[in-house]
PDB file of C-alpha atoms in Angstrom:
ATOM      1  CA  LYS U   9     -18.325 -14.192  -6.858  1.00 66.00           C
ATOM      2  CA  ALA U  10     -16.345 -11.264  -6.901  1.00 80.00           C
ATOM      3  CA  GLY U  11     -12.449 -11.739  -7.907  1.00 92.00           C
ATOM      4  CA  VAL U  12      -9.347 -10.973  -6.070  1.00 96.00           C
ATOM      5  CA  THR U  13      -9.436  -6.784  -4.926  1.00 97.00           C
ATOM      6  CA  GLN U  14      -6.057  -4.621  -3.975  1.00 97.00           C
ATOM      7  CA  THR U  15      -5.726  -1.304  -1.996  1.00 97.00           C
ATOM      8  CA  PRO U  16      -5.282   1.135  -2.833  1.00 97.00           C
ATOM      9  CA  ARG U  17      -4.513   0.630  -6.664  1.00 96.00           C
ATOM     10  CA  TYR U  18      -2.160   3.471  -6.657  1.00 96.00           C
ATOM     11  CA  LEU U  19       0.981   4.775  -4.086  1.00 96.00           C
ATOM     12  CA  ILE U  20       3.499   7.128  -4.121  1.00 97.00           C
ATOM     13  CA  LYS U  21       5.976   7.672  -0.985  1.00 97.00           C
ATOM     14  CA  THR U  22       9.253   9.059  -0.576  1.00 97.00           C
ATOM     15  CA  ARG U  23      12.149   7.688   0.144  1.00 97.00           C
ATOM     16  CA  GLY U  24      12.862   5.762   3.927  1.00 97.00           C
ATOM     17  CA  GLN U  25       8.711   5.878   4.409  1.00 98.00           C
ATOM     18  CA  GLN U  26       7.542   2.292   4.822  1.00 98.00           C
ATOM     19  CA  VAL U  27       3.586   1.591   3.188  1.00 98.00           C
ATOM     20  CA  THR U  28       1.374  -0.739   3.939  1.00 98.00           C
ATOM     21  CA  LEU U  29      -0.879  -2.655   0.775  1.00 98.00           C
ATOM     22  CA  SER U  30      -4.088  -4.947   1.281  1.00 98.00           C
ATOM     23  CA  CYS U  31      -5.700  -7.944  -0.361  1.00 98.00           C
ATOM     24  CA  SER U  32      -8.572  -9.571   0.113  1.00 98.00           C
ATOM     25  CA  PRO U  33      -8.531 -13.097  -1.709  1.00 96.00           C
ATOM     26  CA  ILE U  34     -11.685 -14.510  -4.046  1.00 94.00           C
ATOM     27  CA  SER U  35     -14.245 -15.980  -1.645  1.00 93.00           C
ATOM     28  CA  GLY U  36     -13.054 -18.968   0.266  1.00 90.00           C
ATOM     29  CA  HIS U  37      -9.536 -18.915  -1.037  1.00 91.00           C
ATOM     30  CA  ARG U  38      -7.238 -19.781   1.639  1.00 90.00           C
ATOM     31  CA  SER U  39      -3.852 -18.923   0.037  1.00 91.00           C
ATOM     32  CA  VAL U  40      -2.023 -15.865  -0.696  1.00 94.00           C
ATOM     33  CA  SER U  41       0.651 -14.933  -2.507  1.00 94.00           C
ATOM     34  CA  TRP U  42       1.912 -11.519  -3.298  1.00 97.00           C
ATOM     35  CA  TYR U  43       4.123 -11.018  -6.185  1.00 96.00           C
ATOM     36  CA  GLN U  44       6.392  -7.753  -7.406  1.00 96.00           C
ATOM     37  CA  GLN U  45       6.336  -6.794 -11.104  1.00 93.00           C
ATOM     38  CA  THR U  46       8.845  -4.638 -12.356  1.00 89.00           C
ATOM     39  CA  PRO U  47       9.969  -3.637 -16.241  1.00 81.00           C
ATOM     40  CA  GLY U  48      13.269  -4.989 -15.685  1.00 78.00           C
ATOM     41  CA  GLN U  49      12.795  -8.376 -13.484  1.00 81.00           C
ATOM     42  CA  GLY U  50       9.429  -9.454 -14.573  1.00 85.00           C
ATOM     43  CA  LEU U  51       7.183 -11.176 -12.105  1.00 90.00           C
ATOM     44  CA  GLN U  52       8.772 -12.248  -9.111  1.00 93.00           C
ATOM     45  CA  PHE U  53       7.616 -13.953  -6.074  1.00 92.00           C
ATOM     46  CA  LEU U  54       7.125 -12.610  -2.734  1.00 95.00           C
ATOM     47  CA  PHE U  55       5.865 -14.999  -0.068  1.00 93.00           C
ATOM     48  CA  GLU U  56       2.932 -16.656   0.347  1.00 92.00           C
ATOM     49  CA  TYR U  57       0.314 -17.107   3.507  1.00 93.00           C
ATOM     50  CA  PHE U  58      -1.614 -19.719   4.005  1.00 90.00           C
ATOM     51  CA  SER U  59      -3.923 -19.950   6.700  1.00 89.00           C
ATOM     52  CA  GLU U  60      -2.492 -16.668   8.766  1.00 93.00           C
ATOM     53  CA  THR U  61       1.283 -18.543   8.616  1.00 93.00           C
ATOM     54  CA  GLN U  62       3.704 -18.085   5.932  1.00 93.00           C
ATOM     55  CA  ARG U  63       4.685 -21.351   4.415  1.00 88.00           C
ATOM     56  CA  ASN U  64       6.815 -20.015   1.001  1.00 87.00           C
ATOM     57  CA  LYS U  65       9.153 -16.937   0.655  1.00 91.00           C
ATOM     58  CA  GLY U  66      10.528 -15.743  -2.411  1.00 91.00           C
ATOM     59  CA  ASN U  67      14.661 -13.998  -2.056  1.00 92.00           C
ATOM     60  CA  PHE U  68      13.495 -10.896  -1.026  1.00 95.00           C
ATOM     61  CA  PRO U  69      15.000  -8.538   2.278  1.00 96.00           C
ATOM     62  CA  GLY U  70      13.689  -8.507   5.432  1.00 96.00           C
ATOM     63  CA  ARG U  71      12.249  -5.253   4.640  1.00 97.00           C
ATOM     64  CA  PHE U  72       9.577  -7.187   2.741  1.00 98.00           C
ATOM     65  CA  SER U  73       7.211  -8.253   5.472  1.00 97.00           C
ATOM     66  CA  GLY U  74       3.413  -9.590   5.534  1.00 97.00           C
ATOM     67  CA  ARG U  75       0.777 -10.960   7.243  1.00 97.00           C
ATOM     68  CA  GLN U  76      -2.458 -12.746   7.328  1.00 97.00           C
ATOM     69  CA  PHE U  77      -6.194 -12.904   9.513  1.00 97.00           C
ATOM     70  CA  SER U  78      -8.486 -14.769   9.902  1.00 95.00           C
ATOM     71  CA  ASN U  79     -10.536 -14.402   7.235  1.00 94.00           C
ATOM     72  CA  SER U  80      -7.677 -14.664   4.669  1.00 94.00           C
ATOM     73  CA  ARG U  81      -7.014 -10.948   4.424  1.00 97.00           C
ATOM     74  CA  SER U  82      -3.577 -10.024   3.616  1.00 98.00           C
ATOM     75  CA  GLU U  83      -1.685  -7.139   3.784  1.00 98.00           C
ATOM     76  CA  MET U  84       2.269  -6.589   3.192  1.00 98.00           C
ATOM     77  CA  ASN U  85       4.515  -3.987   4.021  1.00 98.00           C
ATOM     78  CA  VAL U  86       8.005  -2.498   3.023  1.00 98.00           C
ATOM     79  CA  SER U  87       9.825  -0.821   5.173  1.00 96.00           C
ATOM     80  CA  THR U  88      12.712   2.180   5.081  1.00 97.00           C
ATOM     81  CA  LEU U  89      11.453   2.411   0.729  1.00 98.00           C
ATOM     82  CA  GLU U  90      13.905   2.460  -1.946  1.00 97.00           C
ATOM     83  CA  LEU U  91      13.752   3.981  -4.836  1.00 97.00           C
ATOM     84  CA  GLY U  92      14.264   0.320  -6.342  1.00 95.00           C
ATOM     85  CA  ASP U  93      11.012  -0.392  -4.876  1.00 97.00           C
ATOM     86  CA  SER U  94       8.719   1.272  -7.276  1.00 96.00           C
ATOM     87  CA  ALA U  95       6.944  -1.364  -9.168  1.00 96.00           C
ATOM     88  CA  LEU U  96       3.545  -3.466  -9.338  1.00 96.00           C
ATOM     89  CA  TYR U  97       2.731  -5.373  -6.430  1.00 97.00           C
ATOM     90  CA  LEU U  98       0.136  -7.855  -7.334  1.00 97.00           C
ATOM     91  CA  CYS U  99      -1.548 -10.559  -5.001  1.00 97.00           C
ATOM     92  CA  ALA U 100      -3.590 -13.628  -6.338  1.00 95.00           C
ATOM     93  CA  SER U 101      -4.980 -15.519  -3.913  1.00 93.00           C
ATOM     94  CA  SER U 102      -5.438 -19.741  -4.467  1.00 89.00           C
ATOM     95  CA  LEU U 103      -8.188 -22.668  -3.116  1.00 82.00           C
ATOM     96  CA  PRO U 104      -5.761 -24.530  -2.553  1.00 66.00           C
ATOM     97  CA  ILE U 105      -7.044 -28.344  -2.177  1.00 58.00           C
ATOM     98  CA  ALA U 106      -5.758 -29.344   1.476  1.00 54.00           C
ATOM     99  CA  ALA U 107      -2.469 -28.086   1.378  1.00 51.00           C
ATOM    100  CA  GLY U 108      -1.760 -28.717  -1.866  1.00 52.00           C
ATOM    101  CA  THR U 109      -0.629 -26.628  -5.096  1.00 57.00           C
ATOM    102  CA  ASP U 110      -3.877 -24.799  -6.488  1.00 72.00           C
ATOM    103  CA  THR U 111      -4.894 -21.933  -9.442  1.00 83.00           C
ATOM    104  CA  GLN U 112      -4.141 -18.373  -8.362  1.00 87.00           C
ATOM    105  CA  TYR U 113      -5.956 -15.724  -9.779  1.00 91.00           C
ATOM    106  CA  PHE U 114      -4.267 -12.563  -9.296  1.00 94.00           C
ATOM    107  CA  GLY U 115      -5.743  -8.749  -8.069  1.00 96.00           C
ATOM    108  CA  PRO U 116      -5.519  -5.956 -10.175  1.00 95.00           C
ATOM    109  CA  GLY U 117      -2.383  -4.280  -8.453  1.00 96.00           C
ATOM    110  CA  THR U 118      -1.046  -1.554  -6.515  1.00 97.00           C
ATOM    111  CA  ARG U 119       0.684   1.218  -8.466  1.00 96.00           C
ATOM    112  CA  LEU U 120       4.158   2.349  -5.702  1.00 97.00           C
ATOM    113  CA  THR U 121       5.864   4.805  -6.873  1.00 97.00           C
ATOM    114  CA  VAL U 122       8.733   5.819  -4.479  1.00 97.00           C
ATOM    115  CA  LEU U 123      10.537   9.393  -5.141  1.00 97.00           C
TER     116      LEU U 123
ATOM    117  CA  GLY H  11      16.519 -20.277  -8.244  1.00 39.00           C
ATOM    118  CA  GLU H  12      14.149 -21.607 -11.391  1.00 42.00           C
ATOM    119  CA  SER H  13      14.486 -20.005 -14.364  1.00 42.00           C
ATOM    120  CA  VAL H  14      11.148 -19.370 -17.104  1.00 48.00           C
ATOM    121  CA  GLY H  15      11.980 -18.047 -20.479  1.00 45.00           C
ATOM    122  CA  LEU H  16      10.906 -17.192 -23.160  1.00 40.00           C
ATOM    123  CA  HIS H  17      11.771 -17.817 -27.063  1.00 44.00           C
ATOM    124  CA  LEU H  18      10.332 -14.192 -28.473  1.00 47.00           C
ATOM    125  CA  PRO H  19       9.475 -11.683 -26.361  1.00 85.00           C
ATOM    126  CA  THR H  20       7.296  -9.891 -29.034  1.00 90.00           C
ATOM    127  CA  LEU H  21       4.783 -11.543 -31.679  1.00 93.00           C
ATOM    128  CA  SER H  22       2.732  -9.873 -34.392  1.00 95.00           C
ATOM    129  CA  VAL H  23      -0.056 -11.793 -36.118  1.00 96.00           C
ATOM    130  CA  GLN H  24      -2.693 -10.789 -38.192  1.00 97.00           C
ATOM    131  CA  GLU H  25      -6.443 -11.012 -36.904  1.00 97.00           C
ATOM    132  CA  GLY H  26      -7.839 -14.521 -37.620  1.00 96.00           C
ATOM    133  CA  ASP H  27      -4.728 -15.982 -37.227  1.00 96.00           C
ATOM    134  CA  ASN H  28      -3.397 -19.217 -35.101  1.00 97.00           C
ATOM    135  CA  SER H  29      -0.683 -17.845 -32.863  1.00 97.00           C
ATOM    136  CA  ILE H  30       1.813 -19.956 -30.616  1.00 96.00           C
ATOM    137  CA  ILE H  31       3.616 -18.444 -27.686  1.00 96.00           C
ATOM    138  CA  ASN H  32       6.725 -20.860 -26.291  1.00 94.00           C
ATOM    139  CA  CYS H  33       7.921 -20.783 -22.767  1.00 93.00           C
ATOM    140  CA  ALA H  34      10.881 -22.794 -21.424  1.00 92.00           C
ATOM    141  CA  TYR H  35      11.823 -23.993 -18.131  1.00 88.00           C
ATOM    142  CA  SER H  36      14.436 -25.373 -16.448  1.00 81.00           C
ATOM    143  CA  ASN H  37      13.815 -26.772 -13.497  1.00 87.00           C
ATOM    144  CA  SER H  38      12.814 -30.955 -13.965  1.00 88.00           C
ATOM    145  CA  ALA H  39      10.994 -31.014 -10.908  1.00 88.00           C
ATOM    146  CA  SER H  40       8.345 -28.821 -11.368  1.00 89.00           C
ATOM    147  CA  ASP H  41       4.782 -30.177 -12.706  1.00 89.00           C
ATOM    148  CA  TYR H  42       2.124 -28.238 -12.542  1.00 90.00           C
ATOM    149  CA  PHE H  43       2.117 -25.043 -15.510  1.00 92.00           C
ATOM    150  CA  ILE H  44      -0.330 -21.497 -15.705  1.00 92.00           C
ATOM    151  CA  TRP H  45      -0.457 -19.467 -18.754  1.00 95.00           C
ATOM    152  CA  TYR H  46      -1.955 -15.989 -17.915  1.00 95.00           C
ATOM    153  CA  LYS H  47      -2.623 -12.729 -19.506  1.00 96.00           C
ATOM    154  CA  GLN H  48      -1.946  -9.599 -18.739  1.00 94.00           C
ATOM    155  CA  GLU H  49      -3.628  -6.344 -20.284  1.00 92.00           C
ATOM    156  CA  SER H  50      -2.231  -3.129 -19.919  1.00 88.00           C
ATOM    157  CA  GLY H  51      -2.967  -1.375 -16.393  1.00 85.00           C
ATOM    158  CA  LYS H  52      -4.354  -5.234 -14.995  1.00 90.00           C
ATOM    159  CA  GLY H  53      -2.920  -8.211 -13.027  1.00 93.00           C
ATOM    160  CA  PRO H  54      -2.717 -11.273 -15.143  1.00 94.00           C
ATOM    161  CA  GLN H  55      -5.873 -13.270 -15.673  1.00 93.00           C
ATOM    162  CA  PHE H  56      -6.359 -17.271 -15.711  1.00 92.00           C
ATOM    163  CA  ILE H  57      -5.742 -18.645 -19.183  1.00 94.00           C
ATOM    164  CA  ILE H  58      -5.475 -21.944 -19.138  1.00 94.00           C
ATOM    165  CA  ASP H  59      -2.941 -24.442 -17.403  1.00 92.00           C
ATOM    166  CA  ILE H  60      -1.584 -28.616 -17.681  1.00 93.00           C
ATOM    167  CA  ARG H  61      -0.014 -30.610 -15.185  1.00 91.00           C
ATOM    168  CA  SER H  62       2.881 -32.728 -15.800  1.00 91.00           C
ATOM    169  CA  ASN H  63       0.886 -35.697 -16.118  1.00 92.00           C
ATOM    170  CA  MET H  64      -0.671 -35.035 -19.408  1.00 94.00           C
ATOM    171  CA  ASP H  65       0.660 -33.710 -22.598  1.00 96.00           C
ATOM    172  CA  LYS H  66      -1.781 -31.138 -23.762  1.00 97.00           C
ATOM    173  CA  ARG H  67      -5.025 -29.210 -22.774  1.00 97.00           C
ATOM    174  CA  GLN H  68      -7.714 -27.700 -24.746  1.00 96.00           C
ATOM    175  CA  GLY H  69      -9.459 -24.414 -23.931  1.00 94.00           C
ATOM    176  CA  GLN H  70     -12.110 -21.871 -25.375  1.00 93.00           C
ATOM    177  CA  ARG H  71      -9.537 -20.995 -28.592  1.00 96.00           C
ATOM    178  CA  VAL H  72      -6.271 -22.032 -26.651  1.00 97.00           C
ATOM    179  CA  THR H  73      -4.176 -25.035 -26.050  1.00 98.00           C
ATOM    180  CA  VAL H  74      -1.574 -25.825 -23.880  1.00 97.00           C
ATOM    181  CA  LEU H  75       1.546 -28.538 -24.898  1.00 97.00           C
ATOM    182  CA  LEU H  76       4.157 -29.657 -22.486  1.00 97.00           C
ATOM    183  CA  ASN H  77       6.958 -31.520 -23.716  1.00 96.00           C
ATOM    184  CA  LYS H  78       8.788 -32.265 -20.438  1.00 93.00           C
ATOM    185  CA  THR H  79      11.376 -34.239 -22.176  1.00 93.00           C
ATOM    186  CA  VAL H  80      12.690 -30.807 -23.325  1.00 94.00           C
ATOM    187  CA  LYS H  81      11.303 -28.433 -21.198  1.00 94.00           C
ATOM    188  CA  HIS H  82       8.917 -26.438 -22.805  1.00 95.00           C
ATOM    189  CA  LEU H  83       5.728 -25.163 -22.774  1.00 96.00           C
ATOM    190  CA  SER H  84       3.247 -23.414 -25.398  1.00 97.00           C
ATOM    191  CA  LEU H  85      -0.101 -22.236 -25.390  1.00 97.00           C
ATOM    192  CA  GLN H  86      -1.412 -22.261 -29.049  1.00 98.00           C
ATOM    193  CA  ILE H  87      -4.566 -19.638 -29.382  1.00 98.00           C
ATOM    194  CA  ALA H  88      -7.408 -20.241 -32.614  1.00 97.00           C
ATOM    195  CA  ALA H  89      -8.096 -17.700 -34.249  1.00 97.00           C
ATOM    196  CA  THR H  90      -6.761 -14.855 -32.428  1.00 97.00           C
ATOM    197  CA  GLN H  91      -8.598 -12.100 -31.951  1.00 96.00           C
ATOM    198  CA  PRO H  92      -7.639  -7.793 -31.954  1.00 95.00           C
ATOM    199  CA  GLY H  93      -8.553  -8.609 -27.834  1.00 95.00           C
ATOM    200  CA  ASP H  94      -6.084 -10.932 -27.493  1.00 97.00           C
ATOM    201  CA  SER H  95      -3.740  -8.121 -27.779  1.00 96.00           C
ATOM    202  CA  ALA H  96      -1.798  -8.618 -24.733  1.00 95.00           C
ATOM    203  CA  VAL H  97       1.628 -10.098 -22.689  1.00 94.00           C
ATOM    204  CA  TYR H  98       1.571 -13.447 -21.567  1.00 96.00           C
ATOM    205  CA  PHE H  99       3.004 -15.015 -19.073  1.00 93.00           C
ATOM    206  CA  CYS H 100       3.770 -18.854 -18.018  1.00 94.00           C
ATOM    207  CA  ALA H 101       4.479 -19.659 -15.221  1.00 92.00           C
ATOM    208  CA  GLU H 102       5.677 -23.185 -13.025  1.00 91.00           C
ATOM    209  CA  THR H 103       5.931 -24.378  -9.796  1.00 86.00           C
ATOM    210  CA  ARG H 104       5.908 -27.882  -8.087  1.00 81.00           C
ATOM    211  CA  TYR H 105       2.876 -29.407  -6.886  1.00 68.00           C
ATOM    212  CA  ASN H 106       2.539 -28.888  -2.782  1.00 64.00           C
ATOM    213  CA  PHE H 107       4.934 -26.568  -3.508  1.00 70.00           C
ATOM    214  CA  ASN H 108       2.716 -23.166  -4.378  1.00 73.00           C
ATOM    215  CA  LYS H 109       5.678 -21.003  -4.910  1.00 82.00           C
ATOM    216  CA  PHE H 110       5.677 -19.951  -9.647  1.00 86.00           C
ATOM    217  CA  TYR H 111       8.048 -18.659 -11.018  1.00 88.00           C
ATOM    218  CA  PHE H 112       7.553 -16.337 -13.904  1.00 90.00           C
ATOM    219  CA  GLY H 113       8.578 -15.887 -17.255  1.00 87.00           C
ATOM    220  CA  SER H 114       9.843 -12.823 -19.080  1.00 85.00           C
ATOM    221  CA  GLY H 115       5.988 -12.429 -21.175  1.00 91.00           C
ATOM    222  CA  THR H 116       5.838 -12.410 -24.474  1.00 93.00           C
ATOM    223  CA  LYS H 117       3.311  -9.155 -26.507  1.00 93.00           C
ATOM    224  CA  LEU H 118       1.200 -10.598 -28.544  1.00 96.00           C
ATOM    225  CA  ASN H 119       0.280  -7.712 -31.011  1.00 95.00           C
ATOM    226  CA  VAL H 120      -3.224  -8.725 -32.971  1.00 96.00           C
ATOM    227  CA  LYS H 121      -2.951  -6.596 -36.133  1.00 93.00           C
ATOM    228  CA  PRO H 122      -6.610  -5.896 -37.799  1.00 89.00           C
TER     229      PRO H 122
END
């Protein structure tokens, strides 16, 4: 079974631009979560989508948004990029069983550099 | 928000020795915990999980111990190998919440 895939793997943008990252979950998984990983802040939860609805949200500004499609694929968007948005953006998918918590499996991440 | 931290940011062990990585969590309501391994340039890889109704769970060469009284989690790796060198994260969540909080990570160096 194929794992979580993320595209693109690397991205370079300039301040003020916007960016869209894509995540394809493991087949059959319906929950997709996004995380930001930086050396200073570690892994921080952005949001989670389940059945095309945002179910959980972290403490990030409104510039960070996401969506999920009917095939469970998800995209996240960051508008008006800032230098501090440079990070590894990770996507994780899980079944889950009913509406509960289940193990999350991560993709390789998208490395975003903002210049 | 919740705080999940680690006692040792870097751990160096000799190949063949056992490794113990510790994690403290602050939310007593957390009832599901996962250990992840992250190698350079890759996403976190699931190692083992444990629910709060258990104190111990074993996998292949790994054991996770949960002490709810002191809100402490540990990962034991038996016969550590060079391929175990990576950063290890613990993550916690509350059942039915699916919002994970991660520790800052411990880097494990395995010396041949």
